[in-house]
Coordinates of N, CA and C and ligand atoms in Angstrom, one line a residue:
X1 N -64.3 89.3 -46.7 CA -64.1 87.9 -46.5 C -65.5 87.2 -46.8
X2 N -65.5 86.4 -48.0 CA -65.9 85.5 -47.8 C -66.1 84.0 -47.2
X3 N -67.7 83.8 -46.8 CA -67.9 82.3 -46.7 C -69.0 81.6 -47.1
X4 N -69.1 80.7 -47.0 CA -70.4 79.7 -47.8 C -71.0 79.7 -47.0
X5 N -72.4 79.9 -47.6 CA -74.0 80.3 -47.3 C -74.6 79.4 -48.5
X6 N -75.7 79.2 -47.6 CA -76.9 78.4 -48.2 C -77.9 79.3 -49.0
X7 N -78.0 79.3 -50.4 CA -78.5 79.9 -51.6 C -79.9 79.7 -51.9
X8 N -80.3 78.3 -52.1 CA -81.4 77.6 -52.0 C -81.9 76.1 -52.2
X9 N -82.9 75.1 -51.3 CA -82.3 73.8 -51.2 C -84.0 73.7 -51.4
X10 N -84.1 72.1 -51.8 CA -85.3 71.9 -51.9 C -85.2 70.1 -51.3
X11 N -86.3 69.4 -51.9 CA -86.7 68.4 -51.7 C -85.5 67.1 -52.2
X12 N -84.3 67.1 -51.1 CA -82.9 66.2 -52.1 C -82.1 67.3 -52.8
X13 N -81.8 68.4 -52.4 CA -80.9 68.9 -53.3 C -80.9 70.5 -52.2
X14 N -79.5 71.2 -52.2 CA -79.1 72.4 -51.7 C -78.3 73.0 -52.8
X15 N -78.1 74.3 -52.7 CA -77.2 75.0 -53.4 C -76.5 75.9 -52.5
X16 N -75.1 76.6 -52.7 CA -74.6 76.9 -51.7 C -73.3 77.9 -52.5
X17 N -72.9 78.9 -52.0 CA -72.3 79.6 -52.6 C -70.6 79.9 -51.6
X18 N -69.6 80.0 -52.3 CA -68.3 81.0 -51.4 C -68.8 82.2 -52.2
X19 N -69.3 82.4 -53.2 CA -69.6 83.9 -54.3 C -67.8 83.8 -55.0
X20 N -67.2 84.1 -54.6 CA -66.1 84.8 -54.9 C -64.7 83.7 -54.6
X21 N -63.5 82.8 -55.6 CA -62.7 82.5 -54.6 C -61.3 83.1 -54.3
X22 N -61.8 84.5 -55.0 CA -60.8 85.0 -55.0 C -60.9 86.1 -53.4
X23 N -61.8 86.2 -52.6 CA -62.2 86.8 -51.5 C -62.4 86.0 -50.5
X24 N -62.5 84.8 -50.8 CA -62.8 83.8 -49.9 C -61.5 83.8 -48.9
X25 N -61.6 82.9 -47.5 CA -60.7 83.4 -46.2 C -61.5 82.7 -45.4
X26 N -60.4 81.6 -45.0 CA -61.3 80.9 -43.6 C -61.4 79.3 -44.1
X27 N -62.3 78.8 -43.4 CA -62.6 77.5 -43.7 C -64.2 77.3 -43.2
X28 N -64.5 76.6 -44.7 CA -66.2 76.4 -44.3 C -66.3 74.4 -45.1
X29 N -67.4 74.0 -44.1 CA -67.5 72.7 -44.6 C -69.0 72.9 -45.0
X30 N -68.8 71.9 -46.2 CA -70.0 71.8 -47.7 C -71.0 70.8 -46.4
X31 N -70.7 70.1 -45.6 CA -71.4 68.9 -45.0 C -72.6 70.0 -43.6
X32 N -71.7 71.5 -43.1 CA -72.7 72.0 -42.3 C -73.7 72.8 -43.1
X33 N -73.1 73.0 -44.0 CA -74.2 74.1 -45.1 C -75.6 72.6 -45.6
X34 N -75.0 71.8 -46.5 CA -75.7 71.6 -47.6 C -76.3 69.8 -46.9
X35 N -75.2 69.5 -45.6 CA -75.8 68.3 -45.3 C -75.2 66.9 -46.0
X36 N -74.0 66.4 -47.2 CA -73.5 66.0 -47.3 C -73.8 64.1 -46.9
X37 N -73.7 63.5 -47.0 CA -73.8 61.9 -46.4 C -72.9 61.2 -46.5
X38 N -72.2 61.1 -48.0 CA -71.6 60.3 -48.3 C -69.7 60.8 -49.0
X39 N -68.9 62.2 -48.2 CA -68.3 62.5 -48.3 C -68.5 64.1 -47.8
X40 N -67.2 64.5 -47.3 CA -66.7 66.0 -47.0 C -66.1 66.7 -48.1
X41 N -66.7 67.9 -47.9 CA -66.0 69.0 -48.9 C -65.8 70.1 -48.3
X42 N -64.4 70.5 -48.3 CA -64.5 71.5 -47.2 C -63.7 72.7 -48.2
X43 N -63.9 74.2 -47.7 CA -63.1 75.3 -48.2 C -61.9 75.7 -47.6
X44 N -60.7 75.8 -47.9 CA -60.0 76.6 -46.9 C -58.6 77.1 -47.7
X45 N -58.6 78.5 -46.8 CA -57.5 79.4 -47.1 C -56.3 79.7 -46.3
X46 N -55.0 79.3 -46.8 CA -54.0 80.0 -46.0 C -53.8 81.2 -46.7
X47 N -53.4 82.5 -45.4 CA -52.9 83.6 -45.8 C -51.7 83.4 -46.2
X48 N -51.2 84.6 -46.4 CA -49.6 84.5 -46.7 C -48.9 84.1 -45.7
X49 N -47.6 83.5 -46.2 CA -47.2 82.7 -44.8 C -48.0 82.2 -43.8
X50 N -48.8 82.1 -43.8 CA -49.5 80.8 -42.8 C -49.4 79.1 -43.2
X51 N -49.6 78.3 -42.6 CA -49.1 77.0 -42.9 C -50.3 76.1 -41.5
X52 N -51.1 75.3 -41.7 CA -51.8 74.3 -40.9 C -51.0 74.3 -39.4
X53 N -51.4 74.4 -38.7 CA -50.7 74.2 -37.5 C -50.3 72.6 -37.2
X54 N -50.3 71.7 -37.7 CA -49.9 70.3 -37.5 C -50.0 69.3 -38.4
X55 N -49.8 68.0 -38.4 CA -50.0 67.1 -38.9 C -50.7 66.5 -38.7
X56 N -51.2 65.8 -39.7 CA -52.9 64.6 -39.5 C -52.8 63.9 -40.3
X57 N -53.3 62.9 -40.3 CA -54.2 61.7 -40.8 C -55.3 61.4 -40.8
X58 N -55.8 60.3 -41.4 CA -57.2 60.1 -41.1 C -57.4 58.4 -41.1
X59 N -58.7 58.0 -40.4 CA -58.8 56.7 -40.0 C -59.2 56.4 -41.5
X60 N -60.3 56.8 -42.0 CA -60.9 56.0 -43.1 C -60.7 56.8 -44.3
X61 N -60.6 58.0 -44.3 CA -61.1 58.7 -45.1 C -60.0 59.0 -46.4
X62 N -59.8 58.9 -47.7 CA -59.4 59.7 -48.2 C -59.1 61.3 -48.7
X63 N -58.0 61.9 -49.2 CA -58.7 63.1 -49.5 C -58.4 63.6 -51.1
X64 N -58.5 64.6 -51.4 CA -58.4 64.9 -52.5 C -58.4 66.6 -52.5
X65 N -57.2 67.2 -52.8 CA -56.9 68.7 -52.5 C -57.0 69.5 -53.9
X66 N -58.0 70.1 -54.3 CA -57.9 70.7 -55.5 C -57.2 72.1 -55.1
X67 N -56.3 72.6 -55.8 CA -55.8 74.2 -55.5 C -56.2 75.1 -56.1
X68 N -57.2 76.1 -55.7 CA -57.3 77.0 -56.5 C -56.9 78.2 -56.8
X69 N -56.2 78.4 -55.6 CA -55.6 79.7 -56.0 C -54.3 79.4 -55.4
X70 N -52.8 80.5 -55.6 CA -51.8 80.2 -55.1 C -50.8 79.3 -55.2
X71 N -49.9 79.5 -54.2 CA -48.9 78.4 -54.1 C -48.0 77.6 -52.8
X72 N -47.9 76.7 -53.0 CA -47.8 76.2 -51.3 C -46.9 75.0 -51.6
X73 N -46.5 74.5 -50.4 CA -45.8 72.9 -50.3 C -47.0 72.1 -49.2
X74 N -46.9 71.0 -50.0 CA -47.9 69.7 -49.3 C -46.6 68.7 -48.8
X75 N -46.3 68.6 -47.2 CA -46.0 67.7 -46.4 C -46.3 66.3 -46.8
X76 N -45.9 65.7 -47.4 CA -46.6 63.7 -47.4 C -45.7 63.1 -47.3
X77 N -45.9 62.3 -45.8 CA -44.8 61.3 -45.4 C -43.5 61.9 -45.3
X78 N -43.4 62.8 -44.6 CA -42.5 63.6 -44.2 C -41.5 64.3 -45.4
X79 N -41.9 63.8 -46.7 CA -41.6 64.6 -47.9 C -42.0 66.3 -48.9
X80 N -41.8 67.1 -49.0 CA -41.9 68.5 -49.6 C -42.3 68.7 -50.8
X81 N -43.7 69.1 -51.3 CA -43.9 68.6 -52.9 C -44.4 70.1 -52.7
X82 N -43.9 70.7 -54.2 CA -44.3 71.9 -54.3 C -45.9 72.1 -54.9
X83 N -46.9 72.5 -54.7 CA -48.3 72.9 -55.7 C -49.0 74.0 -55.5
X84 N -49.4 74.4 -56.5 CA -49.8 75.6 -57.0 C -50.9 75.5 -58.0
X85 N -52.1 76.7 -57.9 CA -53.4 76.4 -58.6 C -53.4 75.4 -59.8
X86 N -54.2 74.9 -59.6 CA -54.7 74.0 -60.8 C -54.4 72.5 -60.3
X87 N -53.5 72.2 -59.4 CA -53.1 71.2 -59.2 C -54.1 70.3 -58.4
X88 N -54.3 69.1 -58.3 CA -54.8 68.1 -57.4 C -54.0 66.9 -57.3
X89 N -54.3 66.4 -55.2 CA -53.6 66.2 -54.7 C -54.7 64.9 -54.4
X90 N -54.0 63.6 -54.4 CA -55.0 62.6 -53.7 C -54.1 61.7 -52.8
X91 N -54.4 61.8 -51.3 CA -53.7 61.1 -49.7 C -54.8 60.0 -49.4
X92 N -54.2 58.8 -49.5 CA -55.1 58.2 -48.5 C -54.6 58.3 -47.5
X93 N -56.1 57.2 -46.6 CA -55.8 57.8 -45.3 C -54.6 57.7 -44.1
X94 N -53.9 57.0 -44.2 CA -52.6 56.7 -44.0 C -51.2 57.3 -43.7
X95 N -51.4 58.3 -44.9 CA -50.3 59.4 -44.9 C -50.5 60.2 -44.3
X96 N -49.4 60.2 -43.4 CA -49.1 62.0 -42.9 C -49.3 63.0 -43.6
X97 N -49.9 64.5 -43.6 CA -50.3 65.3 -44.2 C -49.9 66.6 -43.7
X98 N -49.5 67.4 -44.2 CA -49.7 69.0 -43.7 C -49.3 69.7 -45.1
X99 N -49.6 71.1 -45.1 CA -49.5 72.3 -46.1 C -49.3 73.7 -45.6
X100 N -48.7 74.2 -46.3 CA -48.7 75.7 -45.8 C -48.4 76.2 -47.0
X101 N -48.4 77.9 -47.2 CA -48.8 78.6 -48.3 C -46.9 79.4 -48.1
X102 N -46.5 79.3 -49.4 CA -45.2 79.8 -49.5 C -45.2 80.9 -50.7
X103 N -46.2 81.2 -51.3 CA -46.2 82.4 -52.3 C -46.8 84.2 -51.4
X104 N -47.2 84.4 -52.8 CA -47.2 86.1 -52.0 C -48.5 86.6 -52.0
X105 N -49.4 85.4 -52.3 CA -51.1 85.6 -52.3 C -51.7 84.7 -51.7
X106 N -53.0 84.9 -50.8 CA -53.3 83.4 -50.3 C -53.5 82.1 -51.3
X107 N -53.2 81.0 -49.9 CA -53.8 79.6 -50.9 C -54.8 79.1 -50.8
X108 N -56.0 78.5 -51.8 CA -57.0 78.5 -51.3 C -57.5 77.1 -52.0
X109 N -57.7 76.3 -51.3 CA -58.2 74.9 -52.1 C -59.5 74.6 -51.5
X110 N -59.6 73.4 -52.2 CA -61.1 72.7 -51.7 C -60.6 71.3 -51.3
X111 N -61.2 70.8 -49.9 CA -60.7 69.3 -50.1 C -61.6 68.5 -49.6
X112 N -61.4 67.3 -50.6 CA -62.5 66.2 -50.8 C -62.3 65.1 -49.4
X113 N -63.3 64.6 -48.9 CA -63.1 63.3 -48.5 C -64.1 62.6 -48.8
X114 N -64.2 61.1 -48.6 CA -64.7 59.9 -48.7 C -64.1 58.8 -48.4
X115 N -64.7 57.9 -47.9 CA -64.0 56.8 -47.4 C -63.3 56.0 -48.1
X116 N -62.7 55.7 -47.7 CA -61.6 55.0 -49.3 C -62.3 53.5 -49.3
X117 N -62.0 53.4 -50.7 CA -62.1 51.8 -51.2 C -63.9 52.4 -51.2
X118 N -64.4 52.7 -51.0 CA -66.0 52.8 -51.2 C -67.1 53.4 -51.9
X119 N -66.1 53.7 -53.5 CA -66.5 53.9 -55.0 C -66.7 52.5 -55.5
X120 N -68.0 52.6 -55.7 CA -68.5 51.2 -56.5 C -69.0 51.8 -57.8
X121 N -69.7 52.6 -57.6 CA -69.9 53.1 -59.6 C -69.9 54.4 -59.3
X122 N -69.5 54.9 -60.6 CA -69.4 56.8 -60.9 C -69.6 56.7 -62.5
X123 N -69.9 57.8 -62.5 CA -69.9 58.8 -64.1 C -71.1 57.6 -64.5
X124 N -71.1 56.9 -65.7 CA -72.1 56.2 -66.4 C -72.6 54.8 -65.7
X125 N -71.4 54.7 -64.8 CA -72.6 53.1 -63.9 C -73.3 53.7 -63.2
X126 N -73.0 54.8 -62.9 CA -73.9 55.3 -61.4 C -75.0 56.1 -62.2
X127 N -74.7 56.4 -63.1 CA -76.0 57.7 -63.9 C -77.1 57.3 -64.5
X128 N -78.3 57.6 -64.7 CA -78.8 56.7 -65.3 C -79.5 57.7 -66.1
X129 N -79.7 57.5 -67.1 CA -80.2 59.4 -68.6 C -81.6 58.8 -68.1
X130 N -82.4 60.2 -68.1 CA -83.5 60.2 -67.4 C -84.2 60.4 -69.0
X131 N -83.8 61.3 -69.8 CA -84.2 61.5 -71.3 C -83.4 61.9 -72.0
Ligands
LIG201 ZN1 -57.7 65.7 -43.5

């Protein structure tokens, strides 16, 4: 079983590893390793047949579910959406949420938060070429 560990961090910057996501198991947050500010990144695996023990929401936050391995159903708004690796999944905060893993290997995603509505620039507004 994998989990994320701190690799090497310097002056404004961490690195951080799961090593493997095909061994990974559990749930680890990018914000206790690496320190994070301005959004959550968290790891997490259901085993086979396992499924979230409940339903949530969130006050501010959006999220964004990338799947990496597996296959599962995503709960939203009391609706059943089938996904499976590769897929990504974006809830604001609003919607009811839950997932559980319905295939025969774990499911293992990564999910994003940030507060919604609180993207003012990305990719080339926000970058600036250094050379
Ligand atoms: Zn959430």
């Amino acid at each position: 079983m994998n989990s994320l560990k701190l690799i090497s961090e310097g002056n404004g910057f961490g690195i951080a590893s799961v090593e493997n996501f095909q061994n990974f198991a559990g749930k680890a947050f990018v914000k206790d390793i690496l320190g994070t500010t301005g959004m959550e990144i968290s790891f997490g695996t259901l085993g086979e047949g396992e499924a979230v023990p409940f339903l949530h929401k969130h006050k501010q936050n959006e999220e964004v579910y990338i799947i990496l391995r597996g296959e599962g159903i995503f709960s939203l708004d009391g609706n059943d959406y089938p996904v499976k690796a590769g897929d990504v999944i974006r809830v604001e905060p609003e919607v009811s949420r839950g997932n559980r893993n319905t295939g025969s290997e774990p499911l293992t995603y990564v999910c994003i938060q940030a507060k919604a509505g609180s993207l003012e620039q990305y990719t080339m507004t926000d970058g600036v070429i250094l050379e």
